[in-house]
Amino acid sequence: MPEMPEVTTVRRVLSELVVGKTIEDVVIHYDGIIKEIDSEQFRTELIGQQIESIENYGKFLFLHLTNNTIISHLRMEGKYNYNQSALADTKHDHVIFKFNDGSELKYNDTRKFGTMVLVPKGEHLQHRSITKLGPLPVDDPRLTVDYLVLKANNKTKTIKDFLLDQTVICGLGNIYVDEILFASLINPKRSVFTIQEYEFERIINNSELIIKEAIKNGGTTIKSFTVSGNVSGKFQHELNVYGQKGRPCPRCGTPIEKMKVSGRGTHYCPKCQKL
DNA sequence: AGAGCTCCTCGGGCGC
DNA sequence: TGCGCCCGAGGAGCTC
């Protein structure tokens, strides 16, 4: 599933491919992807607009056009595929942007969980899905021990839940939270109020290290996820616990276990991450 | 505040 | 062995 490193890679790859292109038409096969406005209105608004730049904040992508910004979220399995010239649409191609040079950008999403919202250009940061987001795990001076202690105050929820909460830290998902807690020697089931300051410090440092390294490697390839076109992430070679059930812990050799924490598959070393 | 439901498809595991 | 069924996976928005 695309998390911040994957979305960052998508942003980088897409920027090279489609910035400067002008939208000639939009084909929508499944309009559940388009939120807040009618899909026909989405289509007609976009015709004639040029893609000026692409940004991302955590897992959210911003496609800045002439008059609007598209806020795009890939959720579980969303991907963008770019074709130099038009190809027949496949089963899970839901939204197709056709450019006036004959090339096209297809949004493909097996589970149809992804979303696109159209806002006036430059107003994306005021959208309610964005304003509530917390600091990024990388190069964000707002992410401090004091900040996490304040956010954690007396909470009974698990540390896993806490780190998945995008209003606490923005951009971490299931894979990286497991990796960060492993690196920080913290059991995912620990209640947030039991986490000590030195442990929050480890979490901050490991988040920065792991996310930076993943971005450098282009993200993780898990199951059906590929970044864009033929570019795949290489970070899967770096995973220590996620998807490693039964394999020896790289630190102590104890077999990695998988359990459920608030409904999420959670991988951990029972010895290094004792409760 | 926080737990639980919702969206959706595919594939793994199971039974026959 | 082969087929078909059921259920689990999961980010974020929503309700209660």
PDB file of C-alpha atoms (C1' of nucleotides) in Angstrom:
ATOM      1  CA  MET A   1       0.000   0.000   0.000  1.00  0.00           C
ATOM      2  CA  PRO A   2       1.392   3.382  -0.894  1.00  0.00           C
ATOM      3  CA  GLU A   3       2.642   5.308   2.106  1.00  0.00           C
ATOM      4  CA  MET A   4       4.559   8.568   2.119  1.00  0.00           C
ATOM      5  CA  PRO A   5       7.766   7.224   0.474  1.00  0.00           C
ATOM      6  CA  GLU A   6       5.737   5.601  -2.312  1.00  0.00           C
ATOM      7  CA  VAL A   7       3.588   8.691  -2.850  1.00  0.00           C
ATOM      8  CA  THR A   8       6.741  10.817  -2.914  1.00  0.00           C
ATOM      9  CA  THR A   9       8.098   8.575  -5.671  1.00  0.00           C
ATOM     10  CA  VAL A  10       4.822   8.778  -7.592  1.00  0.00           C
ATOM     11  CA  ARG A  11       5.000  12.564  -7.329  1.00  0.00           C
ATOM     12  CA  ARG A  12       8.573  12.617  -8.619  1.00  0.00           C
ATOM     13  CA  VAL A  13       7.937  10.244 -11.518  1.00  0.00           C
ATOM     14  CA  LEU A  14       4.646  11.891 -12.512  1.00  0.00           C
ATOM     15  CA  SER A  15       6.190  15.344 -12.404  1.00  0.00           C
ATOM     16  CA  GLU A  16       8.656  14.322 -15.103  1.00  0.00           C
ATOM     17  CA  LEU A  17       5.943  12.723 -17.226  1.00  0.00           C
ATOM     18  CA  VAL A  18       2.931  15.027 -17.185  1.00  0.00           C
ATOM     19  CA  VAL A  19       3.856  18.526 -16.025  1.00  0.00           C
ATOM     20  CA  GLY A  20       3.176  20.870 -18.928  1.00  0.00           C
ATOM     21  CA  LYS A  21       0.546  18.629 -20.516  1.00  0.00           C
ATOM     22  CA  THR A  22      -2.871  20.014 -21.375  1.00  0.00           C
ATOM     23  CA  ILE A  23      -5.994  17.969 -20.647  1.00  0.00           C
ATOM     24  CA  GLU A  24      -8.128  17.467 -23.735  1.00  0.00           C
ATOM     25  CA  ASP A  25     -10.660  15.113 -22.178  1.00  0.00           C
ATOM     26  CA  VAL A  26     -11.321  13.054 -19.072  1.00  0.00           C
ATOM     27  CA  VAL A  27     -12.939   9.612 -19.229  1.00  0.00           C
ATOM     28  CA  ILE A  28     -14.512   8.366 -16.009  1.00  0.00           C
ATOM     29  CA  HIS A  29     -15.518   4.707 -15.831  1.00  0.00           C
ATOM     30  CA  TYR A  30     -16.208   4.638 -12.100  1.00  0.00           C
ATOM     31  CA  ASP A  31     -17.308   7.886 -10.530  1.00  0.00           C
ATOM     32  CA  GLY A  32     -16.977   6.738  -6.909  1.00  0.00           C
ATOM     33  CA  ILE A  33     -13.368   7.961  -7.061  1.00  0.00           C
ATOM     34  CA  ILE A  34     -14.542  11.558  -7.573  1.00  0.00           C
ATOM     35  CA  LYS A  35     -15.719  13.049  -4.287  1.00  0.00           C
ATOM     36  CA  GLU A  36     -17.704  16.163  -3.414  1.00  0.00           C
ATOM     37  CA  ILE A  37     -18.716  17.121  -6.944  1.00  0.00           C
ATOM     38  CA  ASP A  38     -20.520  15.419  -9.787  1.00  0.00           C
ATOM     39  CA  SER A  39     -18.135  13.479 -12.019  1.00  0.00           C
ATOM     40  CA  GLU A  40     -19.424  15.198 -15.164  1.00  0.00           C
ATOM     41  CA  GLN A  41     -18.690  18.562 -13.585  1.00  0.00           C
ATOM     42  CA  PHE A  42     -15.206  17.273 -12.653  1.00  0.00           C
ATOM     43  CA  ARG A  43     -14.666  16.301 -16.281  1.00  0.00           C
ATOM     44  CA  THR A  44     -15.831  19.549 -17.862  1.00  0.00           C
ATOM     45  CA  GLU A  45     -13.942  21.707 -15.339  1.00  0.00           C
ATOM     46  CA  LEU A  46     -10.676  19.973 -16.221  1.00  0.00           C
ATOM     47  CA  ILE A  47     -10.880  20.176 -20.003  1.00  0.00           C
ATOM     48  CA  GLY A  48      -8.398  22.716 -21.337  1.00  0.00           C
ATOM     49  CA  GLN A  49      -6.413  22.996 -18.092  1.00  0.00           C
ATOM     50  CA  GLN A  50      -2.683  22.435 -17.998  1.00  0.00           C
ATOM     51  CA  ILE A  51      -0.836  20.486 -15.304  1.00  0.00           C
ATOM     52  CA  GLU A  52       1.546  23.048 -13.828  1.00  0.00           C
ATOM     53  CA  SER A  53       3.150  21.153 -10.951  1.00  0.00           C
ATOM     54  CA  ILE A  54       2.689  18.196  -8.632  1.00  0.00           C
ATOM     55  CA  GLU A  55       3.323  18.113  -4.883  1.00  0.00           C
ATOM     56  CA  ASN A  56       2.649  15.705  -2.064  1.00  0.00           C
ATOM     57  CA  TYR A  57       2.037  16.102   1.642  1.00  0.00           C
ATOM     58  CA  GLY A  58       2.345  12.715   3.325  1.00  0.00           C
ATOM     59  CA  LYS A  59       0.127  10.363   1.361  1.00  0.00           C
ATOM     60  CA  PHE A  60      -1.830  13.144  -0.360  1.00  0.00           C
ATOM     61  CA  LEU A  61      -0.962  14.182  -3.918  1.00  0.00           C
ATOM     62  CA  PHE A  62      -1.688  17.669  -5.216  1.00  0.00           C
ATOM     63  CA  LEU A  63      -1.961  18.104  -8.982  1.00  0.00           C
ATOM     64  CA  HIS A  64      -1.859  21.843  -9.603  1.00  0.00           C
ATOM     65  CA  LEU A  65      -3.642  22.856 -12.794  1.00  0.00           C
ATOM     66  CA  THR A  66      -4.357  26.172 -14.464  1.00  0.00           C
ATOM     67  CA  ASN A  67      -7.436  26.955 -12.345  1.00  0.00           C
ATOM     68  CA  ASN A  68      -7.773  24.053  -9.948  1.00  0.00           C
ATOM     69  CA  THR A  69      -5.888  21.623  -7.763  1.00  0.00           C
ATOM     70  CA  ILE A  70      -6.773  17.924  -7.675  1.00  0.00           C
ATOM     71  CA  ILE A  71      -6.258  16.391  -4.231  1.00  0.00           C
ATOM     72  CA  SER A  72      -5.599  12.712  -4.977  1.00  0.00           C
ATOM     73  CA  HIS A  73      -5.301   9.913  -2.437  1.00  0.00           C
ATOM     74  CA  LEU A  74      -4.243   6.423  -3.581  1.00  0.00           C
ATOM     75  CA  ARG A  75      -5.409   4.607  -0.430  1.00  0.00           C
ATOM     76  CA  MET A  76      -4.696   0.881  -0.731  1.00  0.00           C
ATOM     77  CA  GLU A  77      -3.970   0.130  -4.350  1.00  0.00           C
ATOM     78  CA  GLY A  78      -4.297   3.282  -6.411  1.00  0.00           C
ATOM     79  CA  LYS A  79      -1.700   3.868  -9.127  1.00  0.00           C
ATOM     80  CA  TYR A  80      -1.093   6.185 -12.041  1.00  0.00           C
ATOM     81  CA  ASN A  81       0.013   4.778 -15.376  1.00  0.00           C
ATOM     82  CA  TYR A  82       1.271   7.023 -18.128  1.00  0.00           C
ATOM     83  CA  ASN A  83       1.080   6.030 -21.784  1.00  0.00           C
ATOM     84  CA  GLN A  84       2.819   7.838 -24.621  1.00  0.00           C
ATOM     85  CA  SER A  85      -0.166   7.024 -26.832  1.00  0.00           C
ATOM     86  CA  ALA A  86      -3.624   5.762 -25.981  1.00  0.00           C
ATOM     87  CA  LEU A  87      -4.020   2.127 -24.901  1.00  0.00           C
ATOM     88  CA  ALA A  88      -7.280   0.252 -24.381  1.00  0.00           C
ATOM     89  CA  ASP A  89      -8.596   0.767 -20.851  1.00  0.00           C
ATOM     90  CA  THR A  90      -8.388  -2.250 -18.570  1.00  0.00           C
ATOM     91  CA  LYS A  91     -10.775  -3.438 -15.889  1.00  0.00           C
ATOM     92  CA  HIS A  92      -9.533  -1.236 -13.078  1.00  0.00           C
ATOM     93  CA  ASP A  93      -8.762   1.944 -15.022  1.00  0.00           C
ATOM     94  CA  HIS A  94     -11.279   4.320 -13.469  1.00  0.00           C
ATOM     95  CA  VAL A  95     -10.245   7.848 -14.441  1.00  0.00           C
ATOM     96  CA  ILE A  96      -8.324   8.612 -17.642  1.00  0.00           C
ATOM     97  CA  PHE A  97      -6.805  12.011 -18.378  1.00  0.00           C
ATOM     98  CA  LYS A  98      -6.290  12.416 -22.123  1.00  0.00           C
ATOM     99  CA  PHE A  99      -3.739  15.015 -23.161  1.00  0.00           C
ATOM    100  CA  ASN A 100      -3.754  17.036 -26.372  1.00  0.00           C
ATOM    101  CA  ASP A 101      -0.480  15.426 -27.520  1.00  0.00           C
ATOM    102  CA  GLY A 102      -2.125  11.984 -27.651  1.00  0.00           C
ATOM    103  CA  SER A 103      -0.617  10.706 -24.401  1.00  0.00           C
ATOM    104  CA  GLU A 104      -2.727   9.739 -21.402  1.00  0.00           C
ATOM    105  CA  LEU A 105      -2.597   9.289 -17.644  1.00  0.00           C
ATOM    106  CA  LYS A 106      -4.746   6.535 -16.172  1.00  0.00           C
ATOM    107  CA  TYR A 107      -5.786   6.216 -12.562  1.00  0.00           C
ATOM    108  CA  ASN A 108      -6.038   2.486 -11.821  1.00  0.00           C
ATOM    109  CA  ASP A 109      -7.340   1.144  -8.524  1.00  0.00           C
ATOM    110  CA  THR A 110      -8.355  -2.480  -7.949  1.00  0.00           C
ATOM    111  CA  ARG A 111     -10.286  -1.783  -4.771  1.00  0.00           C
ATOM    112  CA  LYS A 112     -11.718   1.595  -5.775  1.00  0.00           C
ATOM    113  CA  PHE A 113     -10.725   3.023  -2.402  1.00  0.00           C
ATOM    114  CA  GLY A 114      -8.815   5.991  -3.789  1.00  0.00           C
ATOM    115  CA  THR A 115     -10.269   9.496  -3.960  1.00  0.00           C
ATOM    116  CA  MET A 116      -9.978  12.677  -6.014  1.00  0.00           C
ATOM    117  CA  VAL A 117     -11.269  16.051  -4.888  1.00  0.00           C
ATOM    118  CA  LEU A 118     -11.256  19.182  -7.031  1.00  0.00           C
ATOM    119  CA  VAL A 119     -10.609  22.487  -5.263  1.00  0.00           C
ATOM    120  CA  PRO A 120      -9.863  25.980  -6.564  1.00  0.00           C
ATOM    121  CA  LYS A 121      -6.160  26.358  -7.318  1.00  0.00           C
ATOM    122  CA  GLY A 122      -4.121  27.182  -4.250  1.00  0.00           C
ATOM    123  CA  GLU A 123      -6.881  26.284  -1.779  1.00  0.00           C
ATOM    124  CA  HIS A 124      -5.820  22.674  -1.245  1.00  0.00           C
ATOM    125  CA  LEU A 125      -4.255  23.384   2.152  1.00  0.00           C
ATOM    126  CA  GLN A 126      -7.584  24.768   3.365  1.00  0.00           C
ATOM    127  CA  HIS A 127      -9.444  21.556   2.548  1.00  0.00           C
ATOM    128  CA  ARG A 128     -10.744  19.773   5.653  1.00  0.00           C
ATOM    129  CA  SER A 129      -8.863  16.565   4.760  1.00  0.00           C
ATOM    130  CA  ILE A 130      -5.578  18.508   4.821  1.00  0.00           C
ATOM    131  CA  THR A 131      -5.907  21.099   7.599  1.00  0.00           C
ATOM    132  CA  LYS A 132      -6.105  18.454  10.319  1.00  0.00           C
ATOM    133  CA  LEU A 133      -2.923  16.630   9.248  1.00  0.00           C
ATOM    134  CA  GLY A 134      -0.004  16.507  11.655  1.00  0.00           C
ATOM    135  CA  PRO A 135       3.695  17.119  10.963  1.00  0.00           C
ATOM    136  CA  LEU A 136       5.662  15.013   8.488  1.00  0.00           C
ATOM    137  CA  PRO A 137       8.097  12.360   9.740  1.00  0.00           C
ATOM    138  CA  VAL A 138      10.967  13.933   7.781  1.00  0.00           C
ATOM    139  CA  ASP A 139      12.501  17.428   8.054  1.00  0.00           C
ATOM    140  CA  ASP A 140       9.589  18.850  10.015  1.00  0.00           C
ATOM    141  CA  PRO A 141      10.594  21.012  12.996  1.00  0.00           C
ATOM    142  CA  ARG A 142       7.098  20.624  14.501  1.00  0.00           C
ATOM    143  CA  LEU A 143       7.770  16.933  15.212  1.00  0.00           C
ATOM    144  CA  THR A 144       9.329  17.025  18.670  1.00  0.00           C
ATOM    145  CA  VAL A 145       9.180  14.941  21.856  1.00  0.00           C
ATOM    146  CA  ASP A 146       7.158  17.714  23.531  1.00  0.00           C
ATOM    147  CA  TYR A 147       4.661  17.647  20.681  1.00  0.00           C
ATOM    148  CA  LEU A 148       4.187  13.870  20.896  1.00  0.00           C
ATOM    149  CA  VAL A 149       3.913  13.974  24.691  1.00  0.00           C
ATOM    150  CA  LEU A 150       1.207  16.637  24.368  1.00  0.00           C
ATOM    151  CA  LYS A 151      -0.678  14.630  21.741  1.00  0.00           C
ATOM    152  CA  ALA A 152      -0.324  11.416  23.735  1.00  0.00           C
ATOM    153  CA  ASN A 153      -1.568  12.930  26.965  1.00  0.00           C
ATOM    154  CA  ASN A 154      -3.406  10.241  28.980  1.00  0.00           C
ATOM    155  CA  LYS A 155      -4.477   8.366  25.870  1.00  0.00           C
ATOM    156  CA  THR A 156      -5.270   4.694  26.326  1.00  0.00           C
ATOM    157  CA  LYS A 157      -5.075   3.779  22.652  1.00  0.00           C
ATOM    158  CA  THR A 158      -2.132   1.688  21.464  1.00  0.00           C
ATOM    159  CA  ILE A 159       1.089   3.222  20.157  1.00  0.00           C
ATOM    160  CA  LYS A 160       0.385   1.501  16.836  1.00  0.00           C
ATOM    161  CA  ASP A 161      -2.973   3.299  16.541  1.00  0.00           C
ATOM    162  CA  PHE A 162      -1.384   6.560  17.642  1.00  0.00           C
ATOM    163  CA  LEU A 163       1.305   6.457  14.934  1.00  0.00           C
ATOM    164  CA  LEU A 164      -1.215   5.500  12.246  1.00  0.00           C
ATOM    165  CA  ASP A 165      -3.268   8.588  13.140  1.00  0.00           C
ATOM    166  CA  GLN A 166      -2.514  11.109  10.388  1.00  0.00           C
ATOM    167  CA  THR A 167      -3.342  14.021  12.708  1.00  0.00           C
ATOM    168  CA  VAL A 168      -0.418  12.957  14.924  1.00  0.00           C
ATOM    169  CA  ILE A 169       2.202  12.262  12.231  1.00  0.00           C
ATOM    170  CA  CYS A 170       1.251  12.529   8.586  1.00  0.00           C
ATOM    171  CA  GLY A 171       2.479   9.931   6.127  1.00  0.00           C
ATOM    172  CA  LEU A 172       3.044   6.764   8.163  1.00  0.00           C
ATOM    173  CA  GLY A 173       1.026   3.644   7.292  1.00  0.00           C
ATOM    174  CA  ASN A 174       0.915   0.046   8.402  1.00  0.00           C
ATOM    175  CA  ILE A 175       4.259  -1.034   6.916  1.00  0.00           C
ATOM    176  CA  TYR A 176       6.401   1.771   8.279  1.00  0.00           C
ATOM    177  CA  VAL A 177       4.744   1.889  11.690  1.00  0.00           C
ATOM    178  CA  ASP A 178       5.698  -1.774  12.177  1.00  0.00           C
ATOM    179  CA  GLU A 179       9.254  -1.018  11.035  1.00  0.00           C
ATOM    180  CA  ILE A 180       9.560   2.077  13.233  1.00  0.00           C
ATOM    181  CA  LEU A 181       8.305   0.270  16.355  1.00  0.00           C
ATOM    182  CA  PHE A 182      10.706  -2.607  15.683  1.00  0.00           C
ATOM    183  CA  ALA A 183      13.622  -0.219  15.319  1.00  0.00           C
ATOM    184  CA  SER A 184      12.493   1.572  18.498  1.00  0.00           C
ATOM    185  CA  LEU A 185      12.151  -1.672  20.543  1.00  0.00           C
ATOM    186  CA  ILE A 186       8.519  -0.898  21.408  1.00  0.00           C
ATOM    187  CA  ASN A 187       5.669  -3.405  21.476  1.00  0.00           C
ATOM    188  CA  PRO A 188       2.854  -2.204  19.154  1.00  0.00           C
ATOM    189  CA  LYS A 189       0.211  -2.977  21.821  1.00  0.00           C
ATOM    190  CA  ARG A 190       1.666  -0.624  24.440  1.00  0.00           C
ATOM    191  CA  SER A 191      -0.753   2.069  25.558  1.00  0.00           C
ATOM    192  CA  VAL A 192       0.393   5.525  24.538  1.00  0.00           C
ATOM    193  CA  PHE A 193       0.443   6.780  28.133  1.00  0.00           C
ATOM    194  CA  THR A 194       3.144   4.206  29.011  1.00  0.00           C
ATOM    195  CA  ILE A 195       5.552   5.497  26.361  1.00  0.00           C
ATOM    196  CA  GLN A 196       8.478   7.344  27.936  1.00  0.00           C
ATOM    197  CA  GLU A 197      10.090  10.483  26.564  1.00  0.00           C
ATOM    198  CA  TYR A 198      13.258   8.624  25.548  1.00  0.00           C
ATOM    199  CA  GLU A 199      11.025   6.227  23.598  1.00  0.00           C
ATOM    200  CA  PHE A 200       9.281   9.076  21.771  1.00  0.00           C
ATOM    201  CA  GLU A 201      12.744  10.338  20.895  1.00  0.00           C
ATOM    202  CA  ARG A 202      13.586   6.940  19.384  1.00  0.00           C
ATOM    203  CA  ILE A 203      10.323   6.974  17.445  1.00  0.00           C
ATOM    204  CA  ILE A 204      11.092  10.397  15.990  1.00  0.00           C
ATOM    205  CA  ASN A 205      14.665   9.463  15.080  1.00  0.00           C
ATOM    206  CA  ASN A 206      13.707   6.109  13.554  1.00  0.00           C
ATOM    207  CA  SER A 207      10.793   7.603  11.609  1.00  0.00           C
ATOM    208  CA  GLU A 208      13.149  10.098  10.038  1.00  0.00           C
ATOM    209  CA  LEU A 209      15.800   7.453   9.277  1.00  0.00           C
ATOM    210  CA  ILE A 210      13.434   4.828   7.889  1.00  0.00           C
ATOM    211  CA  ILE A 211      11.257   7.159   5.814  1.00  0.00           C
ATOM    212  CA  LYS A 212      14.298   8.974   4.405  1.00  0.00           C
ATOM    213  CA  GLU A 213      15.929   5.683   3.439  1.00  0.00           C
ATOM    214  CA  ALA A 214      12.678   4.429   1.886  1.00  0.00           C
ATOM    215  CA  ILE A 215      12.293   7.624  -0.146  1.00  0.00           C
ATOM    216  CA  LYS A 216      15.893   7.267  -1.323  1.00  0.00           C
ATOM    217  CA  ASN A 217      15.058   3.736  -2.501  1.00  0.00           C
ATOM    218  CA  GLY A 218      11.839   4.738  -4.231  1.00  0.00           C
ATOM    219  CA  GLY A 219       9.484   3.151  -1.731  1.00  0.00           C
ATOM    220  CA  THR A 220       8.406  -0.397  -1.036  1.00  0.00           C
ATOM    221  CA  THR A 221       6.939  -2.899  -3.435  1.00  0.00           C
ATOM    222  CA  ILE A 222       4.286  -4.971  -1.723  1.00  0.00           C
ATOM    223  CA  LYS A 223       1.978  -7.322  -3.594  1.00  0.00           C
ATOM    224  CA  SER A 224       0.305  -5.448  -6.435  1.00  0.00           C
ATOM    225  CA  PHE A 225       1.836  -2.086  -5.709  1.00  0.00           C
ATOM    226  CA  THR A 226       4.101  -0.565  -8.334  1.00  0.00           C
ATOM    227  CA  VAL A 227       4.984   3.064  -8.314  1.00  0.00           C
ATOM    228  CA  SER A 228       4.222   4.325 -11.780  1.00  0.00           C
ATOM    229  CA  GLY A 229       4.745   2.781 -15.150  1.00  0.00           C
ATOM    230  CA  ASN A 230       7.664   0.433 -14.873  1.00  0.00           C
ATOM    231  CA  VAL A 231       9.295   2.040 -11.888  1.00  0.00           C
ATOM    232  CA  SER A 232       9.127  -0.158  -8.801  1.00  0.00           C
ATOM    233  CA  GLY A 233      10.320   0.504  -5.293  1.00  0.00           C
ATOM    234  CA  LYS A 234      13.330  -1.344  -3.922  1.00  0.00           C
ATOM    235  CA  PHE A 235      12.693  -0.823  -0.235  1.00  0.00           C
ATOM    236  CA  GLN A 236      11.196  -4.292   0.242  1.00  0.00           C
ATOM    237  CA  HIS A 237      14.759  -5.552   0.607  1.00  0.00           C
ATOM    238  CA  GLU A 238      15.047  -3.379   3.702  1.00  0.00           C
ATOM    239  CA  LEU A 239      11.994  -4.585   5.607  1.00  0.00           C
ATOM    240  CA  ASN A 240      12.872  -6.131   8.957  1.00  0.00           C
ATOM    241  CA  VAL A 241       9.474  -7.217  10.272  1.00  0.00           C
ATOM    242  CA  TYR A 242       6.663  -6.314   7.864  1.00  0.00           C
ATOM    243  CA  GLY A 243       5.656  -9.438   5.918  1.00  0.00           C
ATOM    244  CA  GLN A 244       8.439 -11.393   7.639  1.00  0.00           C
ATOM    245  CA  LYS A 245       6.266 -13.674   9.804  1.00  0.00           C
ATOM    246  CA  GLY A 246       8.219 -16.799  10.819  1.00  0.00           C
ATOM    247  CA  ARG A 247      11.548 -15.404   9.592  1.00  0.00           C
ATOM    248  CA  PRO A 248      14.287 -14.835  12.155  1.00  0.00           C
ATOM    249  CA  CYS A 249      14.485 -11.393  13.721  1.00  0.00           C
ATOM    250  CA  PRO A 250      17.557  -9.699  12.167  1.00  0.00           C
ATOM    251  CA  ARG A 251      18.579  -8.544  15.641  1.00  0.00           C
ATOM    252  CA  CYS A 252      18.093 -11.635  17.862  1.00  0.00           C
ATOM    253  CA  GLY A 253      16.992 -14.520  15.634  1.00  0.00           C
ATOM    254  CA  THR A 254      13.614 -15.048  17.337  1.00  0.00           C
ATOM    255  CA  PRO A 255      10.899 -15.798  14.755  1.00  0.00           C
ATOM    256  CA  ILE A 256       8.886 -12.688  13.822  1.00  0.00           C
ATOM    257  CA  GLU A 257       5.241 -12.946  14.867  1.00  0.00           C
ATOM    258  CA  LYS A 258       2.088 -11.486  13.413  1.00  0.00           C
ATOM    259  CA  MET A 259      -0.834 -10.309  15.529  1.00  0.00           C
ATOM    260  CA  LYS A 260      -3.856  -8.022  15.286  1.00  0.00           C
ATOM    261  CA  VAL A 261      -3.757  -4.576  16.790  1.00  0.00           C
ATOM    262  CA  SER A 262      -7.021  -2.634  16.355  1.00  0.00           C
ATOM    263  CA  GLY A 263      -7.854  -4.716  13.336  1.00  0.00           C
ATOM    264  CA  ARG A 264      -4.516  -4.210  11.598  1.00  0.00           C
ATOM    265  CA  GLY A 265      -2.046  -6.947  10.754  1.00  0.00           C
ATOM    266  CA  THR A 266       0.974  -6.179  12.931  1.00  0.00           C
ATOM    267  CA  HIS A 267       4.451  -7.697  12.712  1.00  0.00           C
ATOM    268  CA  TYR A 268       6.917  -7.648  15.598  1.00  0.00           C
ATOM    269  CA  CYS A 269       9.707  -9.499  17.361  1.00  0.00           C
ATOM    270  CA  PRO A 270       8.327 -10.966  20.599  1.00  0.00           C
ATOM    271  CA  LYS A 271      11.756 -10.771  22.242  1.00  0.00           C
ATOM    272  CA  CYS A 272      13.040  -7.342  21.136  1.00  0.00           C
ATOM    273  CA  GLN A 273       9.614  -5.739  21.556  1.00  0.00           C
ATOM    274  CA  LYS A 274       8.430  -7.215  24.871  1.00  0.00           C
ATOM    275  CA  LEU A 275       5.275  -5.750  26.398  1.00  0.00           C
TER     276      LEU A 275
ATOM    277  C1'  DA B   1     -12.916  10.923  22.465  1.00  0.00           C
ATOM    278  C1'  DG B   2     -12.953   6.740  20.501  1.00  0.00           C
ATOM    279  C1'  DA B   3     -14.926   2.440  18.782  1.00  0.00           C
ATOM    280  C1'  DG B   4     -17.030   0.503  14.876  1.00  0.00           C
ATOM    281  C1'  DC B   5     -18.797   0.575  10.327  1.00  0.00           C
ATOM    282  C1'  DT B   6     -18.172   1.637   5.369  1.00  0.00           C
ATOM    283  C1'  DC B   7     -16.138   1.609   0.827  1.00  0.00           C
ATOM    284  C1'  DC B   8     -14.332  -2.622  -2.661  1.00  0.00           C
ATOM    285  C1'  DT B   9     -12.016  -6.594  -5.001  1.00  0.00           C
ATOM    286  C1'  DC B  10      -9.118 -10.399  -5.057  1.00  0.00           C
ATOM    287  C1'  DG B  11      -6.954 -14.318  -3.529  1.00  0.00           C
ATOM    288  C1'  DG B  12      -5.973 -17.686   0.081  1.00  0.00           C
ATOM    289  C1'  DG B  13      -7.801 -21.241   2.569  1.00  0.00           C
ATOM    290  C1'  DC B  14     -10.983 -24.407   3.144  1.00  0.00           C
ATOM    291  C1'  DG B  15     -14.584 -28.034   2.253  1.00  0.00           C
ATOM    292  C1'  DC B  16     -16.484 -31.334  -0.673  1.00  0.00           C
TER     293       DC B  16
ATOM    294  C1'  DT C   1      -7.272 -32.786  -8.283  1.00  0.00           C
ATOM    295  C1'  DG C   2     -10.658 -29.201  -9.154  1.00  0.00           C
ATOM    296  C1'  DC C   3     -14.029 -26.212  -8.220  1.00  0.00           C
ATOM    297  C1'  DG C   4     -16.578 -22.871  -5.656  1.00  0.00           C
ATOM    298  C1'  DC C   5     -17.510 -20.448  -1.565  1.00  0.00           C
ATOM    299  C1'  DC C   6     -16.295 -17.286   2.324  1.00  0.00           C
ATOM    300  C1'  DC C   7     -13.733 -14.221   4.542  1.00  0.00           C
ATOM    301  C1'  DG C   8      -9.884 -11.153   5.474  1.00  0.00           C
ATOM    302  C1'  DA C   9      -6.971  -7.196   4.077  1.00  0.00           C
ATOM    303  C1'  DG C  10      -6.910  -2.138   4.983  1.00  0.00           C
ATOM    304  C1'  DG C  11      -6.783   4.330   5.005  1.00  0.00           C
ATOM    305  C1'  DA C  12      -9.626   7.538   6.117  1.00  0.00           C
ATOM    306  C1'  DG C  13     -14.188   9.467   6.607  1.00  0.00           C
ATOM    307  C1'  DC C  14     -18.285   8.993   8.834  1.00  0.00           C
ATOM    308  C1'  DT C  15     -21.671   8.007  12.662  1.00  0.00           C
ATOM    309  C1'  DC C  16     -22.963   7.375  17.268  1.00  0.00           C
TER     310       DC C  16
END
